[in-house]
């Protein structure tokens, strides 16, 4: 068994111990080669359970958080899911293994170009990409049964709640400062939106506005 293979098995076991019980989610993390998504300088840590830096001062999330958020979305092979914050593309690739179709938005063109190359290498043809501001969601493709935001917002973006279908789940880190964020699941029910705090987390901020607008701030 290769060194990487042993680390991978150790990681999957620790995810299971940590409460990831959905075998579809565990299977997806096992099958998506995380070494393809990390910066070459951190290749030796690809199968460690930790977040790692990527280009543009962003991060690829910790595998446990990727697994936890994916599980919290309650996906099936019929679900259409929207992701805000493509980053390395790792979370999108995991979603693509579990859901029917993935729509993912990133504000940094350079990050998206690299992520798209990885999707092509993995032959993940069910991922659709857009460069732009995730605060607005993807209205042309709404409603979504699942929406995941992989950057922290001070409050839940109204457009994303609007694009959530009946019974749909939105999982998003909410918090202003980098050390006080709560992962929250919003669910659209017949009686309105139900909010459920899940976990303390630490994410990079969801930047408001498009790239040009925020560069002048
Ligand atoms: N899901 C990623 C982790 C992303 S880190 C992965 O698996 O690697 C958060 C990402 O959100 C960053 O790439 C950042 O550029 C992006 N982001 C931040 N604000 C955004 C916005 N308003 N619209 C779209 N993307 C945004």
Short mmCIF file of N, CA and C in Angstrom, two decimals, residues 3-186:
data_model
loop_
_atom_site.label_atom_id
_atom_site.label_comp_id
_atom_site.label_asym_id
_atom_site.label_seq_id
_atom_site.Cartn_x
_atom_site.Cartn_y
_atom_site.Cartn_z
N UNK A 3 2.07 5.21 0.56
CA UNK A 3 2.00 6.11 1.70
C UNK A 3 0.70 6.92 1.66
N UNK A 4 0.38 7.45 0.46
CA UNK A 4 -0.84 8.24 0.27
C UNK A 4 -2.09 7.43 0.57
N UNK A 5 -2.09 6.19 0.10
CA UNK A 5 -3.25 5.31 0.29
C UNK A 5 -3.50 5.08 1.79
N UNK A 6 -2.43 4.87 2.55
CA UNK A 6 -2.55 4.67 4.00
C UNK A 6 -3.09 5.93 4.67
N UNK A 7 -2.61 7.09 4.24
CA UNK A 7 -3.09 8.36 4.81
C UNK A 7 -4.55 8.58 4.49
N UNK A 8 -4.92 8.21 3.27
CA UNK A 8 -6.31 8.38 2.84
C UNK A 8 -7.23 7.53 3.71
N UNK A 9 -6.86 6.28 3.94
CA UNK A 9 -7.68 5.39 4.77
C UNK A 9 -7.79 5.92 6.19
N UNK A 10 -6.67 6.45 6.70
CA UNK A 10 -6.68 7.03 8.04
C UNK A 10 -7.63 8.23 8.10
N UNK A 11 -7.61 9.05 7.06
CA UNK A 11 -8.48 10.22 7.03
C UNK A 11 -9.96 9.80 6.99
N UNK A 12 -10.30 8.86 6.12
CA UNK A 12 -11.70 8.43 6.00
C UNK A 12 -12.18 7.84 7.34
N UNK A 13 -11.31 7.11 8.02
CA UNK A 13 -11.69 6.56 9.32
C UNK A 13 -11.93 7.66 10.34
N UNK A 14 -11.12 8.70 10.29
CA UNK A 14 -11.30 9.78 11.27
C UNK A 14 -12.56 10.59 10.95
N UNK A 15 -12.92 10.71 9.67
CA UNK A 15 -14.17 11.39 9.32
C UNK A 15 -15.36 10.61 9.88
N UNK A 16 -15.28 9.28 9.74
CA UNK A 16 -16.37 8.43 10.23
C UNK A 16 -16.50 8.57 11.75
N UNK A 17 -15.38 8.53 12.43
CA UNK A 17 -15.39 8.72 13.89
C UNK A 17 -15.95 10.08 14.27
N UNK A 18 -15.71 11.08 13.41
CA UNK A 18 -16.16 12.45 13.69
C UNK A 18 -17.63 12.69 13.38
N UNK A 19 -18.32 11.66 12.91
CA UNK A 19 -19.77 11.79 12.72
C UNK A 19 -20.22 11.85 11.27
N UNK A 20 -19.32 11.61 10.33
CA UNK A 20 -19.74 11.53 8.93
C UNK A 20 -20.20 10.10 8.68
N UNK A 21 -21.53 9.94 8.61
CA UNK A 21 -22.10 8.59 8.53
C UNK A 21 -22.64 8.28 7.14
N UNK A 22 -22.84 9.30 6.32
CA UNK A 22 -23.39 9.12 4.98
C UNK A 22 -22.33 8.46 4.08
N UNK A 23 -22.59 7.23 3.68
CA UNK A 23 -21.57 6.49 2.93
C UNK A 23 -21.33 7.10 1.55
N UNK A 24 -22.33 7.78 0.98
CA UNK A 24 -22.13 8.45 -0.31
C UNK A 24 -21.09 9.56 -0.16
N UNK A 25 -21.15 10.26 0.97
CA UNK A 25 -20.22 11.37 1.23
C UNK A 25 -18.81 10.83 1.48
N UNK A 26 -18.72 9.79 2.30
CA UNK A 26 -17.41 9.18 2.57
C UNK A 26 -16.80 8.64 1.28
N UNK A 27 -17.64 8.02 0.45
CA UNK A 27 -17.18 7.47 -0.82
C UNK A 27 -16.66 8.57 -1.74
N UNK A 28 -17.34 9.71 -1.73
CA UNK A 28 -16.92 10.83 -2.59
C UNK A 28 -15.55 11.36 -2.14
N UNK A 29 -15.36 11.51 -0.83
CA UNK A 29 -14.06 12.00 -0.34
C UNK A 29 -12.94 11.02 -0.65
N UNK A 30 -13.31 9.75 -0.65
CA UNK A 30 -12.31 8.73 -0.95
C UNK A 30 -11.91 8.78 -2.43
N UNK A 31 -12.89 9.10 -3.28
CA UNK A 31 -12.64 9.02 -4.72
C UNK A 31 -12.10 10.29 -5.35
N UNK A 32 -12.27 11.44 -4.68
CA UNK A 32 -11.75 12.69 -5.27
C UNK A 32 -10.29 12.86 -4.84
N UNK A 33 -9.34 12.85 -5.80
CA UNK A 33 -7.92 12.94 -5.45
C UNK A 33 -7.55 14.34 -4.96
N UNK A 34 -7.50 14.52 -3.64
CA UNK A 34 -7.26 15.86 -3.09
C UNK A 34 -5.89 16.39 -3.51
N UNK A 35 -4.95 15.47 -3.81
CA UNK A 35 -3.62 15.92 -4.23
C UNK A 35 -3.67 16.73 -5.53
N UNK A 36 -4.75 16.55 -6.31
CA UNK A 36 -4.91 17.30 -7.55
C UNK A 36 -5.32 18.75 -7.28
N UNK A 37 -5.83 19.03 -6.08
CA UNK A 37 -6.42 20.34 -5.78
C UNK A 37 -5.57 21.22 -4.88
N UNK A 38 -4.51 20.64 -4.28
CA UNK A 38 -3.68 21.43 -3.37
C UNK A 38 -2.50 22.03 -4.14
N UNK A 39 -1.93 23.07 -3.59
CA UNK A 39 -0.74 23.69 -4.13
C UNK A 39 0.41 22.67 -4.06
N UNK A 40 1.24 22.58 -5.12
CA UNK A 40 2.34 21.58 -5.11
C UNK A 40 3.21 21.64 -3.85
N UNK A 41 3.35 22.83 -3.26
CA UNK A 41 4.18 22.97 -2.06
C UNK A 41 3.61 22.21 -0.86
N UNK A 42 2.31 21.87 -0.92
CA UNK A 42 1.67 21.20 0.22
C UNK A 42 1.23 19.78 -0.12
N UNK A 43 1.81 19.25 -1.20
CA UNK A 43 1.42 17.93 -1.69
C UNK A 43 1.49 16.85 -0.60
N UNK A 44 2.52 16.95 0.25
CA UNK A 44 2.69 15.93 1.30
C UNK A 44 1.59 16.00 2.36
N UNK A 45 0.81 17.10 2.36
CA UNK A 45 -0.25 17.24 3.36
C UNK A 45 -1.64 17.06 2.76
N UNK A 46 -1.69 16.62 1.49
CA UNK A 46 -2.96 16.55 0.78
C UNK A 46 -4.00 15.70 1.51
N UNK A 47 -3.57 14.66 2.21
CA UNK A 47 -4.53 13.77 2.88
C UNK A 47 -4.55 13.96 4.39
N UNK A 48 -4.00 15.09 4.84
CA UNK A 48 -4.15 15.45 6.25
C UNK A 48 -5.48 16.17 6.41
N UNK A 49 -6.06 16.09 7.62
CA UNK A 49 -7.35 16.74 7.84
C UNK A 49 -7.15 18.21 8.20
N UNK A 50 -6.62 18.98 7.26
CA UNK A 50 -6.46 20.40 7.52
C UNK A 50 -6.65 21.24 6.27
N UNK A 51 -7.07 22.50 6.50
CA UNK A 51 -7.19 23.47 5.41
C UNK A 51 -5.79 23.85 4.96
N UNK A 52 -5.62 24.17 3.67
CA UNK A 52 -4.31 24.54 3.14
C UNK A 52 -4.45 25.79 2.28
N UNK A 53 -3.38 26.61 2.22
CA UNK A 53 -3.45 27.81 1.39
C UNK A 53 -3.46 27.48 -0.11
N UNK A 54 -4.24 28.23 -0.88
CA UNK A 54 -4.20 28.14 -2.35
C UNK A 54 -3.89 29.55 -2.89
N UNK A 55 -3.95 29.75 -4.19
CA UNK A 55 -3.62 31.07 -4.77
C UNK A 55 -4.60 32.15 -4.31
N UNK A 56 -4.24 33.40 -4.54
CA UNK A 56 -5.10 34.57 -4.26
C UNK A 56 -5.43 34.71 -2.77
N UNK A 57 -4.57 34.18 -1.90
CA UNK A 57 -4.80 34.31 -0.46
C UNK A 57 -6.00 33.54 0.05
N UNK A 58 -6.47 32.54 -0.72
CA UNK A 58 -7.65 31.77 -0.33
C UNK A 58 -7.22 30.43 0.26
N UNK A 59 -8.19 29.60 0.64
CA UNK A 59 -7.83 28.29 1.21
C UNK A 59 -8.71 27.18 0.64
N UNK A 60 -8.15 25.99 0.59
CA UNK A 60 -8.95 24.78 0.33
C UNK A 60 -9.38 24.29 1.70
N UNK A 61 -10.69 24.03 1.86
CA UNK A 61 -11.22 23.70 3.18
C UNK A 61 -10.68 22.37 3.70
N UNK A 62 -10.80 22.23 5.01
CA UNK A 62 -10.41 20.99 5.71
C UNK A 62 -11.36 19.86 5.26
N UNK A 63 -10.84 18.67 4.98
CA UNK A 63 -11.71 17.56 4.54
C UNK A 63 -12.91 17.31 5.47
N UNK A 64 -12.71 17.39 6.78
CA UNK A 64 -13.84 17.16 7.69
C UNK A 64 -14.96 18.17 7.42
N UNK A 65 -14.60 19.43 7.21
CA UNK A 65 -15.61 20.47 6.97
C UNK A 65 -16.31 20.24 5.62
N UNK A 66 -15.53 19.85 4.60
CA UNK A 66 -16.10 19.53 3.29
C UNK A 66 -17.13 18.40 3.44
N UNK A 67 -16.73 17.35 4.16
CA UNK A 67 -17.61 16.20 4.37
C UNK A 67 -18.85 16.60 5.18
N UNK A 68 -18.63 17.38 6.24
CA UNK A 68 -19.73 17.79 7.12
C UNK A 68 -20.76 18.63 6.37
N UNK A 69 -20.26 19.61 5.59
CA UNK A 69 -21.18 20.48 4.85
C UNK A 69 -21.92 19.70 3.76
N UNK A 70 -21.21 18.79 3.11
CA UNK A 70 -21.83 17.98 2.05
C UNK A 70 -22.94 17.12 2.66
N UNK A 71 -22.65 16.52 3.81
CA UNK A 71 -23.65 15.69 4.49
C UNK A 71 -24.86 16.53 4.92
N UNK A 72 -24.58 17.76 5.40
CA UNK A 72 -25.65 18.64 5.89
C UNK A 72 -26.60 19.08 4.75
N UNK A 73 -26.13 18.99 3.51
CA UNK A 73 -26.96 19.39 2.36
C UNK A 73 -28.00 18.33 1.99
N UNK A 74 -27.84 17.11 2.55
CA UNK A 74 -28.80 16.01 2.30
C UNK A 74 -29.01 15.78 0.81
N UNK A 75 -27.92 15.52 0.09
CA UNK A 75 -27.97 15.38 -1.36
C UNK A 75 -28.38 13.98 -1.79
N UNK A 76 -29.01 13.90 -2.95
CA UNK A 76 -29.22 12.61 -3.61
C UNK A 76 -28.72 12.77 -5.05
N UNK A 77 -28.77 11.68 -5.81
CA UNK A 77 -28.29 11.77 -7.20
C UNK A 77 -29.27 12.53 -8.10
N UNK A 78 -30.33 13.08 -7.51
CA UNK A 78 -31.25 13.92 -8.29
C UNK A 78 -31.12 15.40 -7.95
N UNK A 79 -30.27 15.74 -6.96
CA UNK A 79 -30.20 17.12 -6.49
C UNK A 79 -29.37 18.01 -7.41
N UNK A 80 -29.90 19.23 -7.62
CA UNK A 80 -29.16 20.28 -8.32
C UNK A 80 -28.64 21.21 -7.23
N UNK A 81 -27.33 21.40 -7.19
CA UNK A 81 -26.76 22.16 -6.07
C UNK A 81 -25.96 23.36 -6.57
N UNK A 82 -26.07 24.46 -5.82
CA UNK A 82 -25.32 25.69 -6.12
C UNK A 82 -24.24 25.88 -5.07
N UNK A 83 -22.99 26.11 -5.53
CA UNK A 83 -21.89 26.42 -4.60
C UNK A 83 -21.41 27.84 -4.84
N UNK A 84 -21.20 28.60 -3.76
CA UNK A 84 -20.59 29.92 -3.86
C UNK A 84 -19.16 29.81 -3.31
N UNK A 85 -18.15 30.17 -4.13
CA UNK A 85 -16.75 30.10 -3.70
C UNK A 85 -16.08 28.83 -4.20
N UNK A 86 -15.83 28.75 -5.51
CA UNK A 86 -15.24 27.53 -6.10
C UNK A 86 -13.84 27.26 -5.55
N UNK A 87 -13.03 28.32 -5.39
CA UNK A 87 -11.67 28.18 -4.86
C UNK A 87 -10.86 27.17 -5.66
N UNK A 88 -10.36 26.14 -5.00
CA UNK A 88 -9.57 25.11 -5.67
C UNK A 88 -10.43 24.19 -6.54
N UNK A 89 -11.74 24.16 -6.25
CA UNK A 89 -12.64 23.25 -6.95
C UNK A 89 -12.88 21.95 -6.21
N UNK A 90 -12.21 21.77 -5.07
CA UNK A 90 -12.29 20.49 -4.36
C UNK A 90 -13.72 20.19 -3.87
N UNK A 91 -14.33 21.17 -3.19
CA UNK A 91 -15.69 20.95 -2.69
C UNK A 91 -16.65 20.67 -3.86
N UNK A 92 -16.49 21.39 -4.95
CA UNK A 92 -17.36 21.19 -6.13
C UNK A 92 -17.21 19.76 -6.67
N UNK A 93 -15.97 19.26 -6.70
CA UNK A 93 -15.72 17.90 -7.19
C UNK A 93 -16.39 16.87 -6.28
N UNK A 94 -16.33 17.10 -4.97
CA UNK A 94 -17.00 16.19 -4.02
C UNK A 94 -18.51 16.23 -4.24
N UNK A 95 -19.06 17.44 -4.41
CA UNK A 95 -20.50 17.58 -4.66
C UNK A 95 -20.90 16.85 -5.95
N UNK A 96 -20.04 16.96 -6.97
CA UNK A 96 -20.34 16.38 -8.27
C UNK A 96 -20.43 14.86 -8.22
N UNK A 97 -19.77 14.25 -7.22
CA UNK A 97 -19.81 12.79 -7.07
C UNK A 97 -21.10 12.33 -6.39
N UNK A 98 -21.78 13.26 -5.69
CA UNK A 98 -22.95 12.88 -4.91
C UNK A 98 -24.25 13.40 -5.54
N UNK A 99 -24.20 14.62 -6.08
CA UNK A 99 -25.41 15.26 -6.61
C UNK A 99 -25.51 15.06 -8.13
N UNK A 100 -26.64 15.50 -8.70
CA UNK A 100 -26.82 15.33 -10.15
C UNK A 100 -26.03 16.38 -10.92
N UNK A 101 -26.16 17.63 -10.49
CA UNK A 101 -25.54 18.73 -11.20
C UNK A 101 -25.05 19.78 -10.22
N UNK A 102 -23.90 20.37 -10.50
CA UNK A 102 -23.32 21.37 -9.61
C UNK A 102 -23.14 22.67 -10.39
N UNK A 103 -23.62 23.77 -9.84
CA UNK A 103 -23.38 25.10 -10.38
C UNK A 103 -22.47 25.81 -9.39
N UNK A 104 -21.33 26.33 -9.84
CA UNK A 104 -20.40 26.91 -8.88
C UNK A 104 -19.90 28.27 -9.37
N UNK A 105 -19.85 29.22 -8.44
CA UNK A 105 -19.49 30.62 -8.76
C UNK A 105 -18.23 31.03 -7.99
N UNK A 106 -17.31 31.69 -8.69
CA UNK A 106 -16.07 32.17 -8.07
C UNK A 106 -15.78 33.58 -8.62
N UNK A 107 -15.29 34.48 -7.74
CA UNK A 107 -15.01 35.84 -8.21
C UNK A 107 -13.62 35.97 -8.82
N UNK A 108 -12.69 35.06 -8.52
CA UNK A 108 -11.33 35.13 -9.08
C UNK A 108 -11.23 34.26 -10.33
N UNK A 109 -11.02 34.91 -11.47
CA UNK A 109 -10.92 34.20 -12.75
C UNK A 109 -9.78 33.17 -12.73
N UNK A 110 -8.63 33.56 -12.13
CA UNK A 110 -7.45 32.67 -12.13
C UNK A 110 -7.77 31.37 -11.39
N UNK A 111 -8.44 31.49 -10.25
CA UNK A 111 -8.80 30.29 -9.49
C UNK A 111 -9.74 29.41 -10.31
N UNK A 112 -10.70 30.06 -10.97
CA UNK A 112 -11.69 29.28 -11.74
C UNK A 112 -11.02 28.54 -12.90
N UNK A 113 -10.08 29.20 -13.59
CA UNK A 113 -9.40 28.55 -14.71
C UNK A 113 -8.70 27.26 -14.24
N UNK A 114 -8.00 27.35 -13.11
CA UNK A 114 -7.31 26.17 -12.57
C UNK A 114 -8.32 25.10 -12.16
N UNK A 115 -9.41 25.53 -11.50
CA UNK A 115 -10.44 24.57 -11.06
C UNK A 115 -11.03 23.86 -12.27
N UNK A 116 -11.30 24.61 -13.34
CA UNK A 116 -11.91 24.02 -14.55
C UNK A 116 -10.99 22.97 -15.18
N UNK A 117 -9.68 23.24 -15.15
CA UNK A 117 -8.73 22.25 -15.68
C UNK A 117 -8.80 20.95 -14.88
N UNK A 118 -8.97 21.09 -13.56
CA UNK A 118 -9.07 19.90 -12.70
C UNK A 118 -10.35 19.13 -12.99
N UNK A 119 -11.48 19.85 -13.17
CA UNK A 119 -12.75 19.18 -13.47
C UNK A 119 -12.62 18.40 -14.79
N UNK A 120 -11.94 19.01 -15.76
CA UNK A 120 -11.77 18.36 -17.07
C UNK A 120 -10.92 17.09 -16.93
N UNK A 121 -9.83 17.21 -16.16
CA UNK A 121 -8.97 16.03 -15.94
C UNK A 121 -9.72 14.89 -15.29
N UNK A 122 -10.63 15.25 -14.38
CA UNK A 122 -11.42 14.22 -13.67
C UNK A 122 -12.66 13.79 -14.45
N UNK A 123 -12.86 14.41 -15.63
CA UNK A 123 -14.04 14.15 -16.47
C UNK A 123 -15.34 14.37 -15.71
N UNK A 124 -15.36 15.45 -14.92
CA UNK A 124 -16.58 15.80 -14.18
C UNK A 124 -17.39 16.75 -15.07
N UNK A 125 -18.28 16.16 -15.87
CA UNK A 125 -19.01 16.97 -16.84
C UNK A 125 -20.30 17.56 -16.26
N UNK A 126 -20.59 17.27 -14.99
CA UNK A 126 -21.82 17.79 -14.40
C UNK A 126 -21.57 19.03 -13.54
N UNK A 127 -20.42 19.70 -13.75
CA UNK A 127 -20.14 20.95 -13.04
C UNK A 127 -20.22 22.12 -14.02
N UNK A 128 -21.00 23.13 -13.67
CA UNK A 128 -21.14 24.33 -14.50
C UNK A 128 -20.57 25.51 -13.72
N UNK A 129 -19.75 26.32 -14.40
CA UNK A 129 -19.03 27.37 -13.68
C UNK A 129 -19.44 28.76 -14.13
N UNK A 130 -19.26 29.73 -13.24
CA UNK A 130 -19.52 31.13 -13.57
C UNK A 130 -18.57 32.00 -12.76
N UNK A 131 -17.98 33.00 -13.45
CA UNK A 131 -17.16 33.99 -12.75
C UNK A 131 -18.09 35.13 -12.36
N UNK A 132 -18.11 35.49 -11.10
CA UNK A 132 -18.99 36.59 -10.71
C UNK A 132 -19.17 36.67 -9.22
N UNK A 133 -20.17 37.45 -8.84
CA UNK A 133 -20.44 37.72 -7.44
C UNK A 133 -21.48 36.74 -6.90
N UNK A 134 -21.04 35.88 -5.99
CA UNK A 134 -21.91 34.86 -5.43
C UNK A 134 -23.06 35.39 -4.59
N UNK A 135 -22.96 36.64 -4.11
CA UNK A 135 -24.07 37.21 -3.31
C UNK A 135 -25.38 37.18 -4.07
N UNK A 136 -25.26 37.23 -5.40
CA UNK A 136 -26.48 37.30 -6.23
C UNK A 136 -27.00 35.92 -6.59
N UNK A 137 -26.22 34.88 -6.29
CA UNK A 137 -26.63 33.53 -6.66
C UNK A 137 -26.63 33.35 -8.18
N UNK A 138 -27.46 32.42 -8.66
CA UNK A 138 -27.52 32.10 -10.10
C UNK A 138 -29.01 32.03 -10.45
N UNK A 139 -29.66 33.21 -10.55
CA UNK A 139 -31.13 33.23 -10.67
C UNK A 139 -31.66 32.44 -11.87
N UNK A 140 -30.90 32.42 -12.99
CA UNK A 140 -31.39 31.73 -14.19
C UNK A 140 -31.55 30.22 -13.97
N UNK A 141 -30.82 29.67 -13.00
CA UNK A 141 -30.88 28.23 -12.75
C UNK A 141 -31.72 27.88 -11.52
N UNK A 142 -32.22 28.89 -10.80
CA UNK A 142 -33.02 28.64 -9.60
C UNK A 142 -34.35 28.00 -10.00
N UNK A 143 -35.02 27.27 -9.10
CA UNK A 143 -34.63 27.02 -7.71
C UNK A 143 -33.63 25.87 -7.56
N UNK A 144 -32.89 25.91 -6.44
CA UNK A 144 -31.95 24.84 -6.08
C UNK A 144 -32.47 24.10 -4.86
N UNK A 145 -32.25 22.81 -4.82
CA UNK A 145 -32.62 22.04 -3.62
C UNK A 145 -31.53 22.14 -2.56
N UNK A 146 -30.34 22.56 -2.99
CA UNK A 146 -29.23 22.69 -2.04
C UNK A 146 -28.32 23.82 -2.47
N UNK A 147 -27.91 24.65 -1.50
CA UNK A 147 -26.96 25.73 -1.76
C UNK A 147 -25.90 25.69 -0.66
N UNK A 148 -24.62 25.77 -1.07
CA UNK A 148 -23.52 25.76 -0.11
C UNK A 148 -22.65 26.99 -0.36
N UNK A 149 -22.32 27.69 0.72
CA UNK A 149 -21.44 28.85 0.62
C UNK A 149 -20.17 28.51 1.37
N UNK A 150 -19.01 28.59 0.70
CA UNK A 150 -17.76 28.18 1.35
C UNK A 150 -16.91 29.39 1.72
N UNK A 151 -17.57 30.50 2.06
CA UNK A 151 -16.92 31.69 2.58
C UNK A 151 -17.90 32.30 3.57
N UNK A 152 -17.39 33.03 4.57
CA UNK A 152 -18.27 33.49 5.66
C UNK A 152 -18.92 34.84 5.34
N UNK A 153 -20.21 34.93 5.59
CA UNK A 153 -20.96 36.17 5.36
C UNK A 153 -21.44 36.72 6.70
N UNK A 154 -21.51 38.06 6.83
CA UNK A 154 -22.00 38.66 8.07
C UNK A 154 -23.48 38.35 8.31
N UNK A 155 -24.21 38.14 7.24
CA UNK A 155 -25.63 37.75 7.34
C UNK A 155 -25.97 36.94 6.11
N UNK A 156 -27.08 36.23 6.14
CA UNK A 156 -27.41 35.34 5.01
C UNK A 156 -27.83 36.17 3.79
N UNK A 157 -27.21 35.94 2.63
CA UNK A 157 -27.60 36.70 1.42
C UNK A 157 -29.05 36.40 1.03
N UNK A 158 -29.83 37.47 0.93
CA UNK A 158 -31.27 37.35 0.64
C UNK A 158 -31.52 36.59 -0.67
N UNK A 159 -30.69 36.88 -1.70
CA UNK A 159 -30.88 36.26 -3.02
C UNK A 159 -30.76 34.74 -2.93
N UNK A 160 -29.89 34.26 -2.05
CA UNK A 160 -29.69 32.81 -1.94
C UNK A 160 -30.91 32.15 -1.31
N UNK A 161 -31.48 32.81 -0.28
CA UNK A 161 -32.71 32.27 0.33
C UNK A 161 -33.83 32.22 -0.71
N UNK A 162 -33.89 33.28 -1.54
CA UNK A 162 -34.94 33.34 -2.57
C UNK A 162 -34.78 32.22 -3.60
N UNK A 163 -33.55 31.79 -3.85
CA UNK A 163 -33.30 30.79 -4.88
C UNK A 163 -33.38 29.36 -4.35
N UNK A 164 -33.77 29.24 -3.08
CA UNK A 164 -33.90 27.93 -2.44
C UNK A 164 -35.30 27.37 -2.70
N UNK A 165 -35.37 26.18 -3.28
CA UNK A 165 -36.67 25.58 -3.58
C UNK A 165 -37.36 25.07 -2.31
N UNK A 166 -38.61 24.70 -2.45
CA UNK A 166 -39.39 24.13 -1.34
C UNK A 166 -38.66 22.90 -0.76
N UNK A 167 -38.43 22.90 0.55
CA UNK A 167 -37.69 21.80 1.19
C UNK A 167 -36.18 21.93 1.06
N UNK A 168 -35.73 22.97 0.34
CA UNK A 168 -34.29 23.13 0.05
C UNK A 168 -33.46 23.50 1.27
N UNK A 169 -32.16 23.17 1.23
CA UNK A 169 -31.22 23.46 2.31
C UNK A 169 -30.12 24.40 1.84
N UNK A 170 -29.84 25.42 2.67
CA UNK A 170 -28.72 26.34 2.42
C UNK A 170 -27.77 26.21 3.61
N UNK A 171 -26.50 25.85 3.34
CA UNK A 171 -25.51 25.71 4.42
C UNK A 171 -24.45 26.78 4.22
N UNK A 172 -24.24 27.60 5.26
CA UNK A 172 -23.39 28.79 5.11
C UNK A 172 -22.76 29.19 6.44
N UNK A 173 -21.46 29.55 6.45
CA UNK A 173 -20.86 30.09 7.66
C UNK A 173 -21.29 31.55 7.84
N UNK A 174 -21.81 31.86 9.02
CA UNK A 174 -22.27 33.22 9.31
C UNK A 174 -21.40 33.80 10.43
N UNK A 175 -20.85 35.00 10.17
CA UNK A 175 -20.06 35.65 11.21
C UNK A 175 -19.24 36.78 10.63
N UNK A 176 -19.00 37.81 11.44
CA UNK A 176 -18.25 38.96 10.96
C UNK A 176 -16.75 38.77 11.08
N UNK A 177 -16.29 38.31 12.22
CA UNK A 177 -14.84 38.19 12.40
C UNK A 177 -14.40 36.77 12.04
N UNK A 178 -13.08 36.60 11.86
CA UNK A 178 -12.59 35.31 11.37
C UNK A 178 -12.67 34.22 12.45
N UNK A 179 -12.79 34.61 13.72
CA UNK A 179 -12.79 33.57 14.75
C UNK A 179 -14.14 33.40 15.44
N UNK A 180 -15.16 34.00 14.88
CA UNK A 180 -16.48 33.84 15.49
C UNK A 180 -17.52 33.56 14.41
N UNK A 181 -17.44 32.38 13.84
CA UNK A 181 -18.39 32.04 12.79
C UNK A 181 -19.13 30.76 13.16
N UNK A 182 -20.40 30.74 12.76
CA UNK A 182 -21.23 29.57 13.01
C UNK A 182 -21.70 29.03 11.67
N UNK A 183 -21.53 27.75 11.47
CA UNK A 183 -22.10 27.13 10.28
C UNK A 183 -23.59 26.96 10.53
N UNK A 184 -24.41 27.51 9.63
CA UNK A 184 -25.87 27.50 9.82
C UNK A 184 -26.54 26.81 8.63
N UNK A 185 -27.56 26.01 8.94
CA UNK A 185 -28.37 25.44 7.86
C UNK A 185 -29.74 26.11 7.87
N UNK A 186 -30.14 26.66 6.73
CA UNK A 186 -31.47 27.24 6.54
C UNK A 186 -32.25 26.28 5.67
#
